Amino acid sequence: MKSFFTAFVAIATIVALPLDARPVAETSALSVRAATGLDKLFKAKGRAFVGTASDQGRFSNAQNSAVTLREFGSVTPENSMKWDATEPNPGQFTLSGADALVNYATTNGILVRAHTLVWHSQLPTWVSSITDKTVLTSAIQNHIATVAGRYAGKVRSWDVVNEMFNEDGSVRSSVFSNLLGTSFVDLSFAAARKADPEALLYINDFNLDSANAKAKGLVNLVNTVNANGVVIDGIGTQTHLGAGGAGGVAAAIKLLASAKNVKEVAITELDIGQAGAADYTAVVNACLAETKCQSITLWGVRDPDSWRASETPLLFDANFADKAAYTAVAKVLA
Ligand code: XIL
């Protein structure tokens, strides 16, 4: 994995040199885009990548793929690696969608931010109806060994556990916590580490958009789990914001980055209602202000493909044209 990255960075640097050598400071955001793309701008600041959610139904569209490869350096499977997609029945693995996503990334020399192994949602009923601790433990271990094992060495990071907290910072009721308490976290991360020793292992959640009770609950858990070393490498904040909701993000990212033995934090599913330029500017600046904030992933390319389509929350419109929010992000990164 390391040598892959080194080689990739070296090749990317050589290929990009003539473009990167152009003076960008005085150009418009549009020509900055044309010369570089958001991912290269962010990498030039020493960070890991700017990515987008994708899957076969998206990147098989030529316009989507063109924007993805121009602007982004990573893809996250929007749905194809979730438990319902990958293991709909016990031991029956359906990985064609996940394979397609990983092949797309590999073929095009971009990273994979994989999502997600243990989550109460998009979970098949055969898992949520398990009533025995040992059976559930085996189900988790087998799921993670098979899915994370298949892509070992090909993904940069995994969301191992997703959305395990309530808004007050307590642990959400789920088949996982109800049967196993928080030990499901330890056993899930141990299984993921075993399956893919090179991947950075993340815990991910939503509404971590200020230094609120939920963010504090998550940090407390990470402090406990990481008390004796690095079990959880990174904390992901989904950052699905409403209009005007970016004010607390900088404080939230600082708080998350303070968790014990955490190497990275990431903005993992960014979209903002109405896609205000000021809101996007605030989020990107919040990430830049914390050196552990290594990646920003947009939750899709163009508005009509968003899970929040009616709120037009992304950087590109229905015609894949960049919006004011795009220009704002490019300006902050340029
Ligand atoms: C969403 C997808 O975007 C939708 O296509 C799907 O129908 C539901 O899930 N938190 C997460 C993501 O971690 O996996 C969710 O993605 C959005 C909220």
mmCIF file of C-alpha atoms and ligand atoms in Angstrom:
data_model
loop_
_atom_site.group_PDB
_atom_site.id
_atom_site.type_symbol
_atom_site.label_atom_id
_atom_site.label_comp_id
_atom_site.label_asym_id
_atom_site.label_seq_id
_atom_site.Cartn_x
_atom_site.Cartn_y
_atom_site.Cartn_z
ATOM 1 C CA MET A 1 0.000 0.000 0.000
ATOM 2 C CA LYS A 2 2.734 2.450 0.957
ATOM 3 C CA SER A 3 4.680 1.763 -2.190
ATOM 4 C CA PHE A 4 1.477 2.062 -4.193
ATOM 5 C CA PHE A 5 0.888 5.497 -2.693
ATOM 6 C CA THR A 6 4.468 6.582 -3.192
ATOM 7 C CA ALA A 7 4.399 5.456 -6.805
ATOM 8 C CA PHE A 8 1.024 7.049 -7.355
ATOM 9 C CA VAL A 9 2.083 10.361 -5.855
ATOM 10 C CA ALA A 10 5.293 10.310 -7.879
ATOM 11 C CA ILE A 11 3.454 9.610 -11.135
ATOM 12 C CA ALA A 12 0.732 12.139 -10.320
ATOM 13 C CA THR A 13 3.376 14.756 -9.578
ATOM 14 C CA ILE A 14 5.222 14.153 -12.815
ATOM 15 C CA VAL A 15 2.047 14.161 -14.895
ATOM 16 C CA ALA A 16 0.716 17.236 -13.159
ATOM 17 C CA LEU A 17 3.918 19.282 -13.199
ATOM 18 C CA PRO A 18 3.366 21.420 -16.276
ATOM 19 C CA LEU A 19 -0.123 22.294 -15.082
ATOM 20 C CA ASP A 20 0.824 22.863 -11.461
ATOM 21 C CA ALA A 21 3.705 25.047 -12.583
ATOM 22 C CA ARG A 22 1.241 27.540 -14.036
ATOM 23 C CA PRO A 23 0.682 30.598 -11.867
ATOM 24 C CA VAL A 24 -2.786 30.122 -10.420
ATOM 25 C CA ALA A 25 -2.917 32.899 -7.848
ATOM 26 C CA GLU A 26 -4.253 35.583 -10.169
ATOM 27 C CA THR A 27 -6.489 33.380 -12.307
ATOM 28 C CA SER A 28 -10.225 33.078 -11.831
ATOM 29 C CA ALA A 29 -11.644 30.127 -9.927
ATOM 30 C CA LEU A 30 -12.829 28.709 -13.228
ATOM 31 C CA SER A 31 -9.348 28.542 -14.689
ATOM 32 C CA VAL A 32 -8.023 27.215 -11.397
ATOM 33 C CA ARG A 33 -10.528 24.406 -11.856
ATOM 34 C CA ALA A 34 -9.479 23.820 -15.413
ATOM 35 C CA ALA A 35 -5.794 23.745 -14.480
ATOM 36 C CA THR A 36 -5.993 21.597 -11.396
ATOM 37 C CA GLY A 37 -9.273 20.444 -9.863
ATOM 38 C CA LEU A 38 -10.210 20.538 -6.201
ATOM 39 C CA ASP A 39 -8.290 17.389 -5.265
ATOM 40 C CA LYS A 40 -4.964 18.651 -6.573
ATOM 41 C CA LEU A 41 -5.515 22.059 -4.945
ATOM 42 C CA PHE A 42 -6.133 20.365 -1.579
ATOM 43 C CA LYS A 43 -3.150 18.029 -2.040
ATOM 44 C CA ALA A 44 -0.977 21.063 -2.768
ATOM 45 C CA LYS A 45 -1.789 22.138 0.791
ATOM 46 C CA GLY A 46 -0.377 18.850 2.093
ATOM 47 C CA ARG A 47 -3.714 17.110 2.663
ATOM 48 C CA ALA A 48 -4.745 13.669 1.432
ATOM 49 C CA PHE A 49 -7.652 14.138 -1.003
ATOM 50 C CA VAL A 50 -10.973 15.663 -1.995
ATOM 51 C CA GLY A 51 -13.404 12.915 -3.010
ATOM 52 C CA THR A 52 -16.990 12.204 -3.936
ATOM 53 C CA ALA A 53 -19.604 9.540 -3.348
ATOM 54 C CA SER A 54 -20.128 7.361 -6.368
ATOM 55 C CA ASP A 55 -21.201 3.915 -7.559
ATOM 56 C CA GLN A 56 -21.675 2.217 -10.909
ATOM 57 C CA GLY A 57 -24.929 4.054 -11.671
ATOM 58 C CA ARG A 58 -23.058 7.341 -11.347
ATOM 59 C CA PHE A 59 -19.591 6.819 -12.832
ATOM 60 C CA SER A 60 -20.980 4.918 -15.823
ATOM 61 C CA ASN A 61 -22.406 8.293 -16.878
ATOM 62 C CA ALA A 62 -19.662 9.879 -19.013
ATOM 63 C CA GLN A 63 -20.282 13.418 -17.768
ATOM 64 C CA ASN A 64 -20.264 12.291 -14.141
ATOM 65 C CA SER A 65 -17.024 10.395 -14.700
ATOM 66 C CA ALA A 66 -15.395 13.352 -16.461
ATOM 67 C CA VAL A 67 -16.151 15.662 -13.522
ATOM 68 C CA THR A 68 -15.159 12.995 -10.995
ATOM 69 C CA LEU A 69 -11.760 12.441 -12.569
ATOM 70 C CA ARG A 70 -11.168 16.155 -13.131
ATOM 71 C CA GLU A 71 -12.081 17.302 -9.622
ATOM 72 C CA PHE A 72 -11.773 14.386 -7.227
ATOM 73 C CA GLY A 73 -9.034 12.030 -6.078
ATOM 74 C CA SER A 74 -11.170 9.471 -4.283
ATOM 75 C CA VAL A 75 -14.515 7.730 -4.488
ATOM 76 C CA THR A 76 -16.686 6.484 -1.646
ATOM 77 C CA PRO A 77 -19.287 3.854 -2.505
ATOM 78 C CA GLU A 78 -22.584 5.592 -1.797
ATOM 79 C CA ASN A 79 -24.416 2.270 -1.294
ATOM 80 C CA SER A 80 -22.557 -0.666 -2.841
ATOM 81 C CA MET A 81 -20.477 -1.682 0.201
ATOM 82 C CA LYS A 82 -23.277 -1.552 2.775
ATOM 83 C CA TRP A 83 -24.318 -4.779 4.480
ATOM 84 C CA ASP A 84 -27.641 -5.090 2.605
ATOM 85 C CA ALA A 85 -25.772 -4.790 -0.706
ATOM 86 C CA THR A 86 -22.844 -7.060 0.123
ATOM 87 C CA GLU A 87 -24.326 -9.878 2.256
ATOM 88 C CA PRO A 88 -28.120 -9.961 1.818
ATOM 89 C CA ASN A 89 -28.295 -13.490 3.247
ATOM 90 C CA PRO A 90 -25.934 -15.162 5.746
ATOM 91 C CA GLY A 91 -22.702 -16.072 3.999
ATOM 92 C CA GLN A 92 -24.062 -15.091 0.561
ATOM 93 C CA PHE A 93 -21.842 -12.295 -0.703
ATOM 94 C CA THR A 94 -22.906 -10.098 -3.622
ATOM 95 C CA LEU A 95 -19.939 -7.896 -4.404
ATOM 96 C CA SER A 96 -20.349 -6.939 -8.063
ATOM 97 C CA GLY A 97 -21.261 -3.312 -7.281
ATOM 98 C CA ALA A 98 -18.415 -2.963 -4.790
ATOM 99 C CA ASP A 99 -16.002 -4.614 -7.231
ATOM 100 C CA ALA A 100 -17.060 -2.166 -9.959
ATOM 101 C CA LEU A 101 -16.390 0.825 -7.707
ATOM 102 C CA VAL A 102 -12.941 -0.449 -6.688
ATOM 103 C CA ASN A 103 -12.080 -1.312 -10.304
ATOM 104 C CA TYR A 104 -13.119 2.173 -11.421
ATOM 105 C CA ALA A 105 -10.849 3.745 -8.812
ATOM 106 C CA THR A 106 -7.929 1.426 -9.524
ATOM 107 C CA THR A 107 -8.208 1.836 -13.296
ATOM 108 C CA ASN A 108 -8.234 5.610 -12.974
ATOM 109 C CA GLY A 109 -5.573 5.897 -10.283
ATOM 110 C CA ILE A 110 -7.784 7.410 -7.605
ATOM 111 C CA LEU A 111 -8.285 6.344 -3.994
ATOM 112 C CA VAL A 112 -11.158 4.482 -2.347
ATOM 113 C CA ARG A 113 -12.671 5.708 0.921
ATOM 114 C CA ALA A 114 -14.688 2.583 1.754
ATOM 115 C CA HIS A 115 -18.087 2.788 3.524
ATOM 116 C CA THR A 116 -19.354 1.011 5.680
ATOM 117 C CA LEU A 117 -19.028 -2.273 7.609
ATOM 118 C CA VAL A 118 -21.160 -2.060 10.768
ATOM 119 C CA TRP A 119 -24.242 0.175 10.681
ATOM 120 C CA HIS A 120 -27.780 -0.224 12.047
ATOM 121 C CA SER A 121 -29.252 1.062 8.761
ATOM 122 C CA GLN A 122 -29.301 -0.651 5.369
ATOM 123 C CA LEU A 123 -28.788 -3.773 7.449
ATOM 124 C CA PRO A 124 -30.469 -7.005 6.329
ATOM 125 C CA THR A 125 -33.137 -8.360 8.664
ATOM 126 C CA TRP A 126 -31.207 -11.601 9.086
ATOM 127 C CA VAL A 127 -28.637 -9.558 11.044
ATOM 128 C CA SER A 128 -31.021 -7.278 12.945
ATOM 129 C CA SER A 129 -33.032 -10.306 14.082
ATOM 130 C CA ILE A 130 -30.053 -12.159 15.606
ATOM 131 C CA THR A 131 -30.607 -12.762 19.327
ATOM 132 C CA ASP A 132 -27.448 -14.635 20.298
ATOM 133 C CA LYS A 133 -24.161 -12.886 21.156
ATOM 134 C CA THR A 134 -21.953 -15.601 19.706
ATOM 135 C CA VAL A 135 -23.934 -15.754 16.472
ATOM 136 C CA LEU A 136 -23.763 -11.962 16.102
ATOM 137 C CA THR A 137 -20.030 -11.883 16.853
ATOM 138 C CA SER A 138 -19.399 -14.493 14.141
ATOM 139 C CA ALA A 139 -21.656 -12.659 11.689
ATOM 140 C CA ILE A 140 -19.733 -9.404 12.205
ATOM 141 C CA GLN A 141 -16.343 -11.106 11.983
ATOM 142 C CA ASN A 142 -17.228 -13.067 8.867
ATOM 143 C CA HIS A 143 -18.772 -10.025 7.161
ATOM 144 C CA ILE A 144 -15.730 -7.857 7.834
ATOM 145 C CA ALA A 145 -13.208 -10.583 6.953
ATOM 146 C CA THR A 146 -14.894 -11.167 3.600
ATOM 147 C CA VAL A 147 -15.719 -7.614 2.518
ATOM 148 C CA ALA A 148 -12.699 -5.756 3.897
ATOM 149 C CA GLY A 149 -10.465 -8.738 3.054
ATOM 150 C CA ARG A 150 -11.508 -8.678 -0.601
ATOM 151 C CA TYR A 151 -10.337 -5.088 -1.062
ATOM 152 C CA ALA A 152 -7.301 -5.257 1.213
ATOM 153 C CA GLY A 153 -4.522 -3.053 -0.118
ATOM 154 C CA LYS A 154 -6.905 -1.255 -2.475
ATOM 155 C CA VAL A 155 -8.667 1.110 -0.092
ATOM 156 C CA ARG A 156 -7.134 4.016 1.778
ATOM 157 C CA SER A 157 -9.650 3.967 4.608
ATOM 158 C CA TRP A 158 -12.723 2.146 5.901
ATOM 159 C CA ASP A 159 -15.709 3.448 7.831
ATOM 160 C CA VAL A 160 -15.794 0.465 10.182
ATOM 161 C CA VAL A 161 -18.571 1.658 12.500
ATOM 162 C CA ASN A 162 -21.190 4.158 11.347
ATOM 163 C CA GLU A 163 -23.742 6.242 13.305
ATOM 164 C CA MET A 164 -23.559 4.478 16.692
ATOM 165 C CA PHE A 165 -24.476 7.534 18.782
ATOM 166 C CA ASN A 166 -27.669 9.284 19.829
ATOM 167 C CA GLU A 167 -27.833 13.076 19.788
ATOM 168 C CA ASP A 168 -27.217 13.223 23.561
ATOM 169 C CA GLY A 169 -23.956 11.302 23.190
ATOM 170 C CA SER A 170 -25.300 8.002 24.483
ATOM 171 C CA VAL A 171 -24.955 4.790 22.473
ATOM 172 C CA ARG A 172 -27.750 4.167 19.992
ATOM 173 C CA SER A 173 -29.906 1.104 20.474
ATOM 174 C CA SER A 174 -29.153 -1.439 17.736
ATOM 175 C CA VAL A 175 -28.722 -5.174 17.465
ATOM 176 C CA PHE A 176 -25.005 -4.539 17.903
ATOM 177 C CA SER A 177 -25.127 -2.469 21.106
ATOM 178 C CA ASN A 178 -28.127 -4.321 22.518
ATOM 179 C CA LEU A 179 -26.394 -7.709 22.401
ATOM 180 C CA LEU A 180 -22.735 -6.770 22.757
ATOM 181 C CA GLY A 181 -22.596 -3.338 24.429
ATOM 182 C CA THR A 182 -19.732 -1.222 23.135
ATOM 183 C CA SER A 183 -17.583 -4.341 22.758
ATOM 184 C CA PHE A 184 -18.982 -4.525 19.202
ATOM 185 C CA VAL A 185 -16.736 -1.550 18.446
ATOM 186 C CA ASP A 186 -13.582 -3.285 19.640
ATOM 187 C CA LEU A 187 -14.342 -6.533 17.852
ATOM 188 C CA SER A 188 -15.296 -4.751 14.623
ATOM 189 C CA PHE A 189 -12.089 -2.723 14.527
ATOM 190 C CA ALA A 190 -10.027 -5.804 15.394
ATOM 191 C CA ALA A 191 -11.643 -7.734 12.525
ATOM 192 C CA ALA A 192 -11.078 -4.843 10.105
ATOM 193 C CA ARG A 193 -7.422 -4.483 11.136
ATOM 194 C CA LYS A 194 -6.913 -8.186 10.564
ATOM 195 C CA ALA A 195 -8.677 -8.116 7.183
ATOM 196 C CA ASP A 196 -6.861 -5.021 5.867
ATOM 197 C CA PRO A 197 -3.839 -4.060 7.971
ATOM 198 C CA GLU A 198 -2.956 -1.136 5.667
ATOM 199 C CA ALA A 199 -6.298 0.688 5.682
ATOM 200 C CA LEU A 200 -6.972 3.583 8.018
ATOM 201 C CA LEU A 201 -9.917 2.566 10.182
ATOM 202 C CA TYR A 202 -12.593 5.151 10.894
ATOM 203 C CA ILE A 203 -15.596 5.686 13.105
ATOM 204 C CA ASN A 204 -18.137 7.925 11.352
ATOM 205 C CA ASP A 205 -21.276 9.811 12.397
ATOM 206 C CA PHE A 206 -23.637 12.681 11.536
ATOM 207 C CA ASN A 207 -24.590 15.861 13.401
ATOM 208 C CA LEU A 208 -21.060 16.260 14.716
ATOM 209 C CA ASP A 209 -21.368 19.814 13.438
ATOM 210 C CA SER A 210 -20.479 21.686 16.623
ATOM 211 C CA ALA A 211 -18.724 20.743 19.851
ATOM 212 C CA ASN A 212 -22.022 19.195 20.952
ATOM 213 C CA ALA A 213 -22.985 16.314 23.250
ATOM 214 C CA LYS A 214 -22.851 13.803 20.409
ATOM 215 C CA ALA A 215 -19.316 14.831 19.395
ATOM 216 C CA LYS A 216 -18.243 14.682 23.046
ATOM 217 C CA GLY A 217 -19.770 11.208 23.451
ATOM 218 C CA LEU A 218 -17.901 10.008 20.388
ATOM 219 C CA VAL A 219 -14.603 11.482 21.588
ATOM 220 C CA ASN A 220 -15.103 9.826 24.991
ATOM 221 C CA LEU A 221 -15.590 6.451 23.336
ATOM 222 C CA VAL A 222 -12.510 6.885 21.136
ATOM 223 C CA ASN A 223 -10.476 7.952 24.182
ATOM 224 C CA THR A 224 -11.475 4.707 25.905
ATOM 225 C CA VAL A 225 -10.977 2.420 22.913
ATOM 226 C CA ASN A 226 -7.635 4.055 22.055
ATOM 227 C CA ALA A 227 -6.438 4.271 25.680
ATOM 228 C CA ASN A 228 -3.583 1.831 25.085
ATOM 229 C CA GLY A 229 -2.801 2.471 21.434
ATOM 230 C CA VAL A 230 -4.290 3.086 18.016
ATOM 231 C CA VAL A 231 -7.411 0.996 17.465
ATOM 232 C CA ILE A 232 -9.415 3.727 15.733
ATOM 233 C CA ASP A 233 -7.241 5.673 13.271
ATOM 234 C CA GLY A 234 -9.716 8.323 12.278
ATOM 235 C CA ILE A 235 -12.989 10.070 13.032
ATOM 236 C CA GLY A 236 -15.352 10.945 10.197
ATOM 237 C CA THR A 237 -17.864 13.738 10.438
ATOM 238 C CA GLN A 238 -20.497 13.346 7.746
ATOM 239 C CA THR A 239 -21.313 17.095 7.639
ATOM 240 C CA HIS A 240 -24.793 16.961 6.130
ATOM 241 C CA LEU A 241 -25.616 20.579 6.883
ATOM 242 C CA GLY A 242 -28.657 22.794 6.556
ATOM 243 C CA ALA A 243 -28.294 26.305 5.156
ATOM 244 C CA GLY A 244 -26.410 28.487 7.617
ATOM 245 C CA GLY A 245 -25.293 25.456 9.636
ATOM 246 C CA ALA A 246 -21.521 25.722 9.271
ATOM 247 C CA GLY A 247 -20.778 27.980 12.260
ATOM 248 C CA GLY A 248 -19.772 25.228 14.673
ATOM 249 C CA VAL A 249 -17.821 23.022 12.287
ATOM 250 C CA ALA A 250 -14.365 24.430 13.074
ATOM 251 C CA ALA A 251 -14.840 23.821 16.815
ATOM 252 C CA ALA A 252 -16.213 20.352 16.126
ATOM 253 C CA ILE A 253 -13.236 19.364 13.989
ATOM 254 C CA LYS A 254 -10.813 20.606 16.666
ATOM 255 C CA LEU A 255 -12.662 18.564 19.283
ATOM 256 C CA LEU A 256 -12.661 15.402 17.152
ATOM 257 C CA ALA A 257 -8.966 15.835 16.361
ATOM 258 C CA SER A 258 -8.216 15.968 20.094
ATOM 259 C CA ALA A 259 -9.365 12.376 20.647
ATOM 260 C CA LYS A 260 -6.647 10.082 21.985
ATOM 261 C CA ASN A 261 -4.315 8.498 19.418
ATOM 262 C CA VAL A 262 -6.404 9.638 16.467
ATOM 263 C CA LYS A 263 -4.267 10.145 13.361
ATOM 264 C CA GLU A 264 -6.825 11.847 11.144
ATOM 265 C CA VAL A 265 -10.239 13.362 10.993
ATOM 266 C CA ALA A 266 -12.254 13.605 7.779
ATOM 267 C CA ILE A 267 -15.289 15.365 6.384
ATOM 268 C CA THR A 268 -16.924 12.308 4.894
ATOM 269 C CA GLU A 269 -20.321 13.087 3.312
ATOM 270 C CA LEU A 270 -20.445 16.826 2.742
ATOM 271 C CA ASP A 271 -23.600 18.433 1.391
ATOM 272 C CA ILE A 272 -25.239 21.700 2.475
ATOM 273 C CA GLY A 273 -28.858 22.749 1.966
ATOM 274 C CA GLN A 274 -28.995 25.368 -0.805
ATOM 275 C CA ALA A 275 -25.205 25.098 -1.163
ATOM 276 C CA GLY A 276 -24.442 28.599 0.064
ATOM 277 C CA ALA A 277 -20.977 29.830 -0.888
ATOM 278 C CA ALA A 278 -20.392 31.150 2.632
ATOM 279 C CA ASP A 279 -21.356 27.810 4.177
ATOM 280 C CA TYR A 280 -19.026 25.845 1.903
ATOM 281 C CA THR A 281 -16.228 28.367 2.521
ATOM 282 C CA ALA A 282 -16.650 27.974 6.286
ATOM 283 C CA VAL A 283 -16.507 24.164 6.118
ATOM 284 C CA VAL A 284 -13.381 24.057 3.950
ATOM 285 C CA ASN A 285 -11.674 26.671 6.123
ATOM 286 C CA ALA A 286 -12.584 24.625 9.219
ATOM 287 C CA CYS A 287 -10.807 21.626 7.718
ATOM 288 C CA LEU A 288 -7.777 23.654 6.650
ATOM 289 C CA ALA A 289 -7.480 25.064 10.185
ATOM 290 C CA GLU A 290 -6.811 21.573 11.616
ATOM 291 C CA THR A 291 -3.858 19.692 10.140
ATOM 292 C CA LYS A 292 -5.371 16.331 11.099
ATOM 293 C CA CYS A 293 -8.314 17.091 8.787
ATOM 294 C CA GLN A 294 -6.925 15.173 5.822
ATOM 295 C CA SER A 295 -9.857 14.705 3.474
ATOM 296 C CA ILE A 296 -13.122 16.202 2.304
ATOM 297 C CA THR A 297 -15.635 13.969 0.545
ATOM 298 C CA LEU A 298 -18.673 15.476 -1.177
ATOM 299 C CA TRP A 299 -21.782 13.276 -1.015
ATOM 300 C CA GLY A 300 -22.202 13.206 -4.785
ATOM 301 C CA VAL A 301 -21.352 15.229 -7.861
ATOM 302 C CA ARG A 302 -24.511 16.938 -9.153
ATOM 303 C CA ASP A 303 -27.679 18.008 -7.373
ATOM 304 C CA PRO A 304 -30.249 15.738 -9.035
ATOM 305 C CA ASP A 305 -28.238 12.662 -8.003
ATOM 306 C CA SER A 306 -28.068 13.747 -4.353
ATOM 307 C CA TRP A 307 -30.051 11.932 -1.648
ATOM 308 C CA ARG A 308 -31.160 15.497 -0.771
ATOM 309 C CA ALA A 309 -31.866 16.507 -4.368
ATOM 310 C CA SER A 310 -34.679 18.919 -3.497
ATOM 311 C CA GLU A 311 -32.221 20.975 -1.414
ATOM 312 C CA THR A 312 -29.687 21.319 -4.285
ATOM 313 C CA PRO A 313 -26.829 20.827 -1.790
ATOM 314 C CA LEU A 314 -23.854 19.959 -4.032
ATOM 315 C CA LEU A 315 -21.216 21.788 -6.090
ATOM 316 C CA PHE A 316 -22.534 20.968 -9.586
ATOM 317 C CA ASP A 317 -25.961 21.533 -11.143
ATOM 318 C CA ALA A 318 -28.082 19.192 -13.251
ATOM 319 C CA ASN A 319 -25.895 19.925 -16.311
ATOM 320 C CA PHE A 320 -22.692 19.212 -14.344
ATOM 321 C CA ALA A 321 -21.889 22.922 -14.480
ATOM 322 C CA ASP A 322 -20.104 24.286 -11.440
ATOM 323 C CA LYS A 323 -22.168 26.417 -9.064
ATOM 324 C CA ALA A 324 -21.206 29.429 -6.945
ATOM 325 C CA ALA A 325 -20.360 26.996 -4.128
ATOM 326 C CA TYR A 326 -17.784 25.346 -6.396
ATOM 327 C CA THR A 327 -16.129 28.681 -7.105
ATOM 328 C CA ALA A 328 -16.077 29.428 -3.380
ATOM 329 C CA VAL A 329 -14.386 26.115 -2.542
ATOM 330 C CA ALA A 330 -11.863 26.519 -5.373
ATOM 331 C CA LYS A 331 -11.008 30.024 -4.118
ATOM 332 C CA VAL A 332 -10.381 28.814 -0.581
ATOM 333 C CA LEU A 333 -8.132 26.031 -1.846
ATOM 334 C CA ALA A 334 -6.293 28.060 -4.512
HETATM 335 C C1 XIL B 1 -27.493 7.404 1.840
HETATM 336 C C2 XIL B 1 -27.391 7.312 0.318
HETATM 337 O O1 XIL B 1 -26.914 8.541 -0.168
HETATM 338 C C3 XIL B 1 -28.744 6.991 -0.271
HETATM 339 O O2 XIL B 1 -28.623 6.715 -1.654
HETATM 340 C C4 XIL B 1 -29.367 5.781 0.439
HETATM 341 O O3 XIL B 1 -30.669 5.585 -0.059
HETATM 342 C C5 XIL B 1 -29.399 5.986 1.929
HETATM 343 O O4 XIL B 1 -28.084 6.249 2.401
HETATM 344 N N1 XIL B 1 -25.320 8.604 6.287
HETATM 345 C C6 XIL B 1 -24.525 7.664 5.676
HETATM 346 C C7 XIL B 1 -24.719 7.368 4.228
HETATM 347 O O5 XIL B 1 -23.600 7.150 6.310
HETATM 348 O O6 XIL B 1 -24.426 6.027 3.921
HETATM 349 C C8 XIL B 1 -26.106 7.711 3.776
HETATM 350 O O7 XIL B 1 -26.180 7.521 2.363
HETATM 351 C C9 XIL B 1 -26.458 9.121 4.168
HETATM 352 C C10 XIL B 1 -26.430 9.294 5.666
#
